[in-house]
Amino acid sequence: MEKMLNVLILRHEKGYNQFELAFLLGQRDLYIRDAEDPNKKLTYSVAATNQFRQILGSGIQTIVPNVNQRPSYAIQILQAVDEADKKFYRAEKKVDNGKWEFLVSFGEEPKDLLLPSASSITSEQIQAWVDEKYEGNYFYFPKTALTIFKDCERHFREPIRPIFLAEALQSYTAKKKAPRLIKLRDKFNSWDVFAKETSDKTAFFKVTIERFLSSDNPTLVECVFTNTEAKRHIFHDSWTAFTDVHLDAQSQLPVWGVVACLVIDRYKIKHPITGKDVKAAKISTQAHWGMSTTNGLNEFEVFDDMVIA
């Protein structure tokens, strides 16, 4: 509960409504609303903390309570209900003097709510930026909403409203005909990503860029993944084939990358260690970029959560 309240206060300071924070997290529209509802059981995971740090620009101490120290205070949530049965909440903190101090008021927020913001960038400016990126190669690799948001802020050199970016992206994801932007689910990280649709239904699977191979060719890297039988496979190619995040000899490796593929089939298998039924995917890397491993292989069976499709 305290972590939820910390995030709520921080997002108010940034001027993000519930929908905007959910968008930047790559989660469903009502995710933050449900997490902030004391009557529901949804709580923020440990994995979400790092995303909150990046989105809200705060240290971990301002987000996560110190679990190793017994608190010297109490927190209470007061609930009120209006005539339309809409609930409102007020959080208070009891400190050493025994008095209850106000923390924050909250409740369900409309999707288009514009909280006070330091941004002066208009929705038209952001739409023009997205249009330019769509026409280029920017969406060739899958990108999270947070990555796109950070790139957009760097372009304008000042804060932007996440809702304006979400609406600009929707102008392409809502198109009924290809080419368009499609929203994929990165099951490995449990967030949404955006990529430009292709006529051949390109998918992507996760790989690890481990090292640079030669000083004679400063872009050549070794990229690895393991199949469902824990067999290691290796690609050798330029880092630009796996990511559009710039890499050089000073980059800290390993980092995640992706390889374009075609999903041939999906089915269940017995996990080789646990023996439980798990989802697997048969993929081909030949149908798209013509990529093969150092052993000349281009068809593989991988665990389904490694595939973004």
Short mmCIF file of C-alpha atoms in Angstrom, two decimals:
data_model
loop_
_atom_site.label_atom_id
_atom_site.label_comp_id
_atom_site.label_asym_id
_atom_site.label_seq_id
_atom_site.Cartn_x
_atom_site.Cartn_y
_atom_site.Cartn_z
CA MET A 1 0.00 0.00 0.00
CA GLU A 2 2.79 2.44 0.89
CA LYS A 3 4.60 1.70 -2.38
CA MET A 4 1.38 2.40 -4.28
CA LEU A 5 0.97 5.73 -2.48
CA ASN A 6 4.58 6.69 -3.16
CA VAL A 7 4.13 6.03 -6.88
CA LEU A 8 0.81 7.91 -6.87
CA ILE A 9 2.39 11.01 -5.32
CA LEU A 10 5.34 10.88 -7.71
CA ARG A 11 3.14 10.54 -10.80
CA HIS A 12 1.07 13.53 -9.67
CA GLU A 13 4.30 15.52 -9.37
CA LYS A 14 5.20 14.52 -12.95
CA GLY A 15 1.69 15.34 -14.17
CA TYR A 16 0.81 11.80 -15.33
CA ASN A 17 -2.72 10.46 -15.01
CA GLN A 18 -3.50 6.78 -14.41
CA PHE A 19 -3.78 5.95 -18.12
CA GLU A 20 -0.51 7.73 -18.94
CA LEU A 21 1.50 5.80 -16.36
CA ALA A 22 -0.05 2.51 -17.53
CA PHE A 23 0.89 3.42 -21.11
CA LEU A 24 4.52 4.10 -20.16
CA LEU A 25 4.64 0.80 -18.25
CA GLY A 26 3.38 -1.05 -21.32
CA GLN A 27 0.34 -2.32 -19.44
CA ARG A 28 -3.43 -2.33 -20.08
CA ASP A 29 -5.26 0.99 -19.83
CA LEU A 30 -6.82 0.33 -16.40
CA TYR A 31 -3.74 -1.24 -14.77
CA ILE A 32 -2.80 1.77 -12.62
CA ARG A 33 -6.43 2.51 -11.75
CA ASP A 34 -6.85 -1.04 -10.45
CA ALA A 35 -3.52 -0.95 -8.57
CA GLU A 36 -4.56 2.29 -6.85
CA ASP A 37 -7.93 0.88 -5.79
CA PRO A 38 -7.63 -0.23 -2.12
CA ASN A 39 -10.61 -2.54 -2.65
CA LYS A 40 -8.73 -4.60 -5.25
CA LYS A 41 -5.86 -7.03 -4.77
CA LEU A 42 -3.58 -5.92 -7.62
CA THR A 43 -0.17 -4.80 -6.30
CA TYR A 44 2.96 -3.56 -8.06
CA SER A 45 5.57 -6.25 -8.66
CA VAL A 46 9.23 -5.99 -7.75
CA ALA A 47 10.03 -5.91 -11.48
CA ALA A 48 7.94 -2.76 -11.92
CA THR A 49 10.15 -0.82 -9.52
CA ASN A 50 12.95 -0.32 -12.06
CA GLN A 51 10.45 0.94 -14.62
CA PHE A 52 9.03 3.39 -12.07
CA ARG A 53 12.56 4.67 -11.41
CA GLN A 54 13.02 5.40 -15.12
CA ILE A 55 9.56 6.86 -15.68
CA LEU A 56 9.35 8.98 -12.53
CA GLY A 57 13.05 9.87 -12.30
CA SER A 58 13.22 8.86 -8.65
CA GLY A 59 15.54 6.80 -6.50
CA ILE A 60 14.41 3.48 -5.13
CA GLN A 61 14.16 4.92 -1.60
CA THR A 62 11.33 7.24 -2.67
CA ILE A 63 9.37 4.33 -4.17
CA VAL A 64 9.94 1.28 -1.97
CA PRO A 65 9.49 1.42 1.82
CA ASN A 66 12.42 0.22 3.95
CA VAL A 67 11.30 -3.34 4.73
CA ASN A 68 14.25 -3.89 7.10
CA GLN A 69 13.17 -1.16 9.49
CA ARG A 70 10.00 -1.27 11.53
CA PRO A 71 7.96 1.85 10.72
CA SER A 72 7.29 4.39 13.46
CA TYR A 73 4.06 5.47 11.82
CA ALA A 74 0.74 4.15 10.55
CA ILE A 75 -1.15 4.81 7.32
CA GLN A 76 -4.91 4.80 6.95
CA ILE A 77 -7.13 5.06 3.88
CA LEU A 78 -10.50 6.79 4.21
CA GLN A 79 -13.21 6.03 1.65
CA ALA A 80 -16.15 8.17 0.52
CA VAL A 81 -18.86 7.31 -2.01
CA ASP A 82 -20.86 9.86 -4.00
CA GLU A 83 -24.45 9.61 -5.26
CA ALA A 84 -23.27 7.88 -8.45
CA ASP A 85 -21.55 5.20 -6.32
CA LYS A 86 -18.14 6.51 -7.35
CA LYS A 87 -15.45 5.98 -4.70
CA PHE A 88 -12.92 8.54 -3.50
CA TYR A 89 -10.00 7.96 -1.15
CA ARG A 90 -7.89 9.99 1.25
CA ALA A 91 -4.58 8.69 2.60
CA GLU A 92 -3.31 9.89 5.97
CA LYS A 93 -0.16 9.17 7.93
CA LYS A 94 0.05 9.01 11.75
CA VAL A 95 3.37 10.32 12.98
CA ASP A 96 5.13 10.35 16.37
CA ASN A 97 2.96 13.11 17.85
CA GLY A 98 -0.13 10.99 17.28
CA LYS A 99 -1.67 13.30 14.72
CA TRP A 100 -2.90 12.18 11.32
CA GLU A 101 -1.26 14.11 8.48
CA PHE A 102 -2.75 14.30 4.99
CA LEU A 103 -0.79 12.46 2.27
CA VAL A 104 -2.87 12.42 -0.91
CA SER A 105 -6.40 12.19 -2.25
CA PHE A 106 -7.13 9.86 -5.15
CA GLY A 107 -9.72 7.88 -7.05
CA GLU A 108 -10.71 6.81 -10.54
CA GLU A 109 -9.41 9.24 -13.19
CA PRO A 110 -10.79 9.76 -16.72
CA LYS A 111 -8.45 8.66 -19.49
CA ASP A 112 -8.16 12.15 -20.97
CA LEU A 113 -7.49 13.93 -17.66
CA LEU A 114 -4.74 16.54 -18.09
CA LEU A 115 -2.93 17.04 -14.79
CA PRO A 116 -0.72 20.13 -14.29
CA SER A 117 2.41 19.61 -16.38
CA ALA A 118 5.65 21.42 -17.22
CA SER A 119 5.19 20.47 -20.88
CA SER A 120 4.53 23.09 -23.55
CA ILE A 121 4.73 20.63 -26.47
CA THR A 122 1.45 20.27 -28.35
CA SER A 123 -0.23 17.10 -29.56
CA GLU A 124 0.30 18.30 -33.16
CA GLN A 125 4.06 18.56 -32.62
CA ILE A 126 4.21 15.03 -31.21
CA GLN A 127 2.06 13.67 -34.04
CA ALA A 128 4.46 15.22 -36.56
CA TRP A 129 7.41 13.57 -34.78
CA VAL A 130 5.71 10.15 -34.81
CA ASP A 131 4.80 10.61 -38.48
CA GLU A 132 8.45 11.24 -39.33
CA LYS A 133 9.61 8.20 -37.36
CA TYR A 134 6.96 6.02 -38.95
CA GLU A 135 8.11 6.94 -42.45
CA GLY A 136 11.72 6.07 -41.56
CA ASN A 137 13.24 2.94 -40.01
CA TYR A 138 12.56 3.88 -36.38
CA PHE A 139 9.87 1.22 -35.84
CA TYR A 140 11.78 -1.52 -37.66
CA PHE A 141 12.75 -2.96 -34.26
CA PRO A 142 10.07 -3.39 -31.55
CA LYS A 143 10.10 -0.51 -29.07
CA THR A 144 8.46 -0.03 -25.70
CA ALA A 145 6.28 3.01 -25.06
CA LEU A 146 8.88 4.20 -22.54
CA THR A 147 11.68 4.03 -25.13
CA ILE A 148 9.60 6.00 -27.64
CA PHE A 149 8.65 8.50 -24.91
CA LYS A 150 12.28 9.08 -23.89
CA ASP A 151 13.36 9.49 -27.52
CA CYS A 152 10.57 12.02 -28.09
CA GLU A 153 11.55 14.03 -25.01
CA ARG A 154 15.19 14.05 -26.15
CA HIS A 155 14.06 15.39 -29.52
CA PHE A 156 12.07 18.28 -28.01
CA ARG A 157 14.51 18.75 -25.11
CA GLU A 158 11.68 19.19 -22.64
CA PRO A 159 8.92 17.13 -21.03
CA ILE A 160 6.00 15.90 -23.12
CA ARG A 161 2.57 14.61 -22.16
CA PRO A 162 2.40 10.80 -22.48
CA ILE A 163 -1.25 10.98 -23.55
CA PHE A 164 -0.30 12.98 -26.66
CA LEU A 165 2.24 10.31 -27.61
CA ALA A 166 -0.28 7.50 -26.98
CA GLU A 167 -2.79 9.23 -29.25
CA ALA A 168 -0.16 9.75 -31.97
CA LEU A 169 0.77 6.05 -31.91
CA GLN A 170 -2.91 5.07 -31.95
CA SER A 171 -3.33 6.95 -35.24
CA TYR A 172 -1.24 4.12 -36.74
CA THR A 173 -2.23 1.14 -34.57
CA ALA A 174 -5.94 1.83 -35.21
CA LYS A 175 -5.52 1.75 -38.99
CA LYS A 176 -7.51 -1.07 -40.60
CA LYS A 177 -5.12 -1.63 -43.49
CA ALA A 178 -1.40 -2.38 -43.60
CA PRO A 179 1.15 -0.98 -43.30
CA ARG A 180 0.48 0.15 -39.77
CA LEU A 181 1.97 -0.02 -36.30
CA ILE A 182 1.08 -3.14 -34.37
CA LYS A 183 1.20 -3.55 -30.63
CA LEU A 184 2.92 -6.79 -29.68
CA ARG A 185 3.33 -8.38 -26.26
CA ASP A 186 6.85 -8.95 -25.01
CA LYS A 187 6.02 -11.95 -22.84
CA PHE A 188 9.57 -12.17 -21.50
CA ASN A 189 9.26 -8.75 -19.85
CA SER A 190 5.44 -8.63 -19.63
CA TRP A 191 4.99 -5.33 -21.43
CA ASP A 192 3.73 -4.08 -24.78
CA VAL A 193 5.98 -3.05 -27.67
CA PHE A 194 5.28 -1.27 -30.96
CA ALA A 195 6.64 -2.32 -34.36
CA LYS A 196 5.88 -1.57 -37.99
CA GLU A 197 3.74 -4.23 -39.61
CA THR A 198 5.15 -6.17 -42.55
CA SER A 199 3.31 -8.14 -45.20
CA ASP A 200 4.96 -11.38 -44.07
CA LYS A 201 3.87 -11.13 -40.40
CA THR A 202 7.37 -10.79 -39.01
CA ALA A 203 7.88 -11.88 -35.40
CA PHE A 204 10.94 -11.37 -33.22
CA PHE A 205 12.70 -13.56 -30.69
CA LYS A 206 15.00 -12.58 -27.85
CA VAL A 207 18.75 -13.07 -28.12
CA THR A 208 21.74 -11.94 -26.08
CA ILE A 209 24.48 -9.79 -27.59
CA GLU A 210 27.51 -11.06 -25.67
CA ARG A 211 30.69 -9.59 -27.13
CA PHE A 212 32.46 -7.84 -29.98
CA LEU A 213 34.44 -10.26 -32.12
CA SER A 214 37.21 -8.28 -33.77
CA SER A 215 38.89 -4.91 -33.63
CA ASP A 216 39.26 -5.12 -37.42
CA ASN A 217 35.47 -5.01 -37.74
CA PRO A 218 34.19 -2.78 -34.91
CA THR A 219 30.51 -3.61 -35.57
CA LEU A 220 30.77 -7.44 -35.59
CA VAL A 221 29.26 -9.09 -32.52
CA GLU A 222 28.50 -12.56 -31.20
CA CYS A 223 24.85 -13.07 -30.40
CA VAL A 224 23.54 -16.21 -28.63
CA PHE A 225 20.36 -17.95 -27.53
CA THR A 226 19.39 -21.40 -26.28
CA ASN A 227 16.67 -23.66 -27.63
CA THR A 228 14.20 -25.75 -25.63
CA GLU A 229 16.86 -28.44 -25.16
CA ALA A 230 19.27 -25.89 -23.66
CA LYS A 231 21.51 -26.09 -26.73
CA ARG A 232 23.41 -22.88 -27.39
CA HIS A 233 23.18 -21.30 -30.85
CA ILE A 234 25.37 -18.45 -32.13
CA PHE A 235 24.90 -15.67 -34.69
CA HIS A 236 27.76 -13.53 -35.99
CA ASP A 237 26.65 -10.26 -37.57
CA SER A 238 26.73 -6.49 -37.14
CA TRP A 239 25.07 -5.25 -33.96
CA THR A 240 22.70 -3.29 -36.21
CA ALA A 241 21.06 -6.62 -37.15
CA PHE A 242 20.00 -7.17 -33.53
CA THR A 243 19.28 -3.74 -32.07
CA ASP A 244 19.04 -0.06 -32.93
CA VAL A 245 20.56 0.94 -29.58
CA HIS A 246 24.08 2.10 -30.47
CA LEU A 247 26.84 -0.27 -29.37
CA ASP A 248 30.62 0.17 -29.45
CA ALA A 249 33.71 -1.11 -27.64
CA GLN A 250 32.79 0.95 -24.56
CA SER A 251 29.27 -0.52 -24.30
CA GLN A 252 28.54 -2.70 -21.31
CA LEU A 253 27.69 -6.20 -22.55
CA PRO A 254 25.75 -8.47 -22.54
CA VAL A 255 22.54 -6.74 -23.65
CA TRP A 256 19.28 -7.99 -25.13
CA GLY A 257 18.63 -7.92 -28.85
CA VAL A 258 16.09 -9.45 -31.23
CA VAL A 259 16.19 -11.47 -34.44
CA ALA A 260 13.38 -11.31 -36.98
CA CYS A 261 11.72 -14.65 -37.59
CA LEU A 262 8.65 -16.41 -38.93
CA VAL A 263 6.61 -18.45 -36.45
CA ILE A 264 5.97 -21.78 -38.17
CA ASP A 265 4.02 -23.43 -35.37
CA ARG A 266 3.10 -23.20 -31.70
CA TYR A 267 2.47 -26.14 -29.39
CA LYS A 268 3.09 -27.51 -25.90
CA ILE A 269 6.06 -29.59 -24.79
CA LYS A 270 7.32 -31.11 -21.55
CA HIS A 271 9.87 -28.84 -19.91
CA PRO A 272 13.21 -30.72 -19.89
CA ILE A 273 13.85 -29.84 -16.23
CA THR A 274 10.48 -29.46 -14.51
CA GLY A 275 8.53 -31.92 -16.66
CA LYS A 276 5.58 -29.52 -16.77
CA ASP A 277 3.68 -28.58 -19.92
CA VAL A 278 5.03 -25.32 -21.39
CA LYS A 279 4.42 -23.43 -24.62
CA ALA A 280 7.01 -23.70 -27.39
CA ALA A 281 7.35 -22.14 -30.84
CA LYS A 282 9.00 -23.41 -34.00
CA ILE A 283 10.62 -20.48 -35.77
CA SER A 284 12.59 -19.79 -38.94
CA THR A 285 15.10 -16.97 -39.43
CA GLN A 286 15.63 -17.75 -43.12
CA ALA A 287 12.30 -16.35 -44.33
CA HIS A 288 13.09 -12.77 -43.33
CA TRP A 289 16.66 -11.52 -43.10
CA GLY A 290 18.19 -14.78 -44.32
CA MET A 291 20.06 -15.20 -41.03
CA SER A 292 21.68 -18.49 -40.11
CA THR A 293 23.80 -19.51 -37.13
CA THR A 294 27.52 -20.18 -37.33
CA ASN A 295 26.56 -23.84 -37.89
CA GLY A 296 24.29 -22.93 -40.81
CA LEU A 297 21.00 -23.52 -38.95
CA ASN A 298 17.92 -21.34 -39.42
CA GLU A 299 15.04 -23.34 -37.87
CA PHE A 300 14.72 -23.70 -34.11
CA GLU A 301 12.39 -24.68 -31.31
CA VAL A 302 12.36 -22.08 -28.53
CA PHE A 303 10.22 -21.40 -25.48
CA ASP A 304 7.24 -19.29 -26.48
CA ASP A 305 7.95 -16.52 -23.97
CA MET A 306 11.09 -15.66 -25.93
CA VAL A 307 9.00 -14.79 -29.01
CA ILE A 308 7.45 -11.35 -29.53
CA ALA A 309 4.64 -11.88 -31.99
#
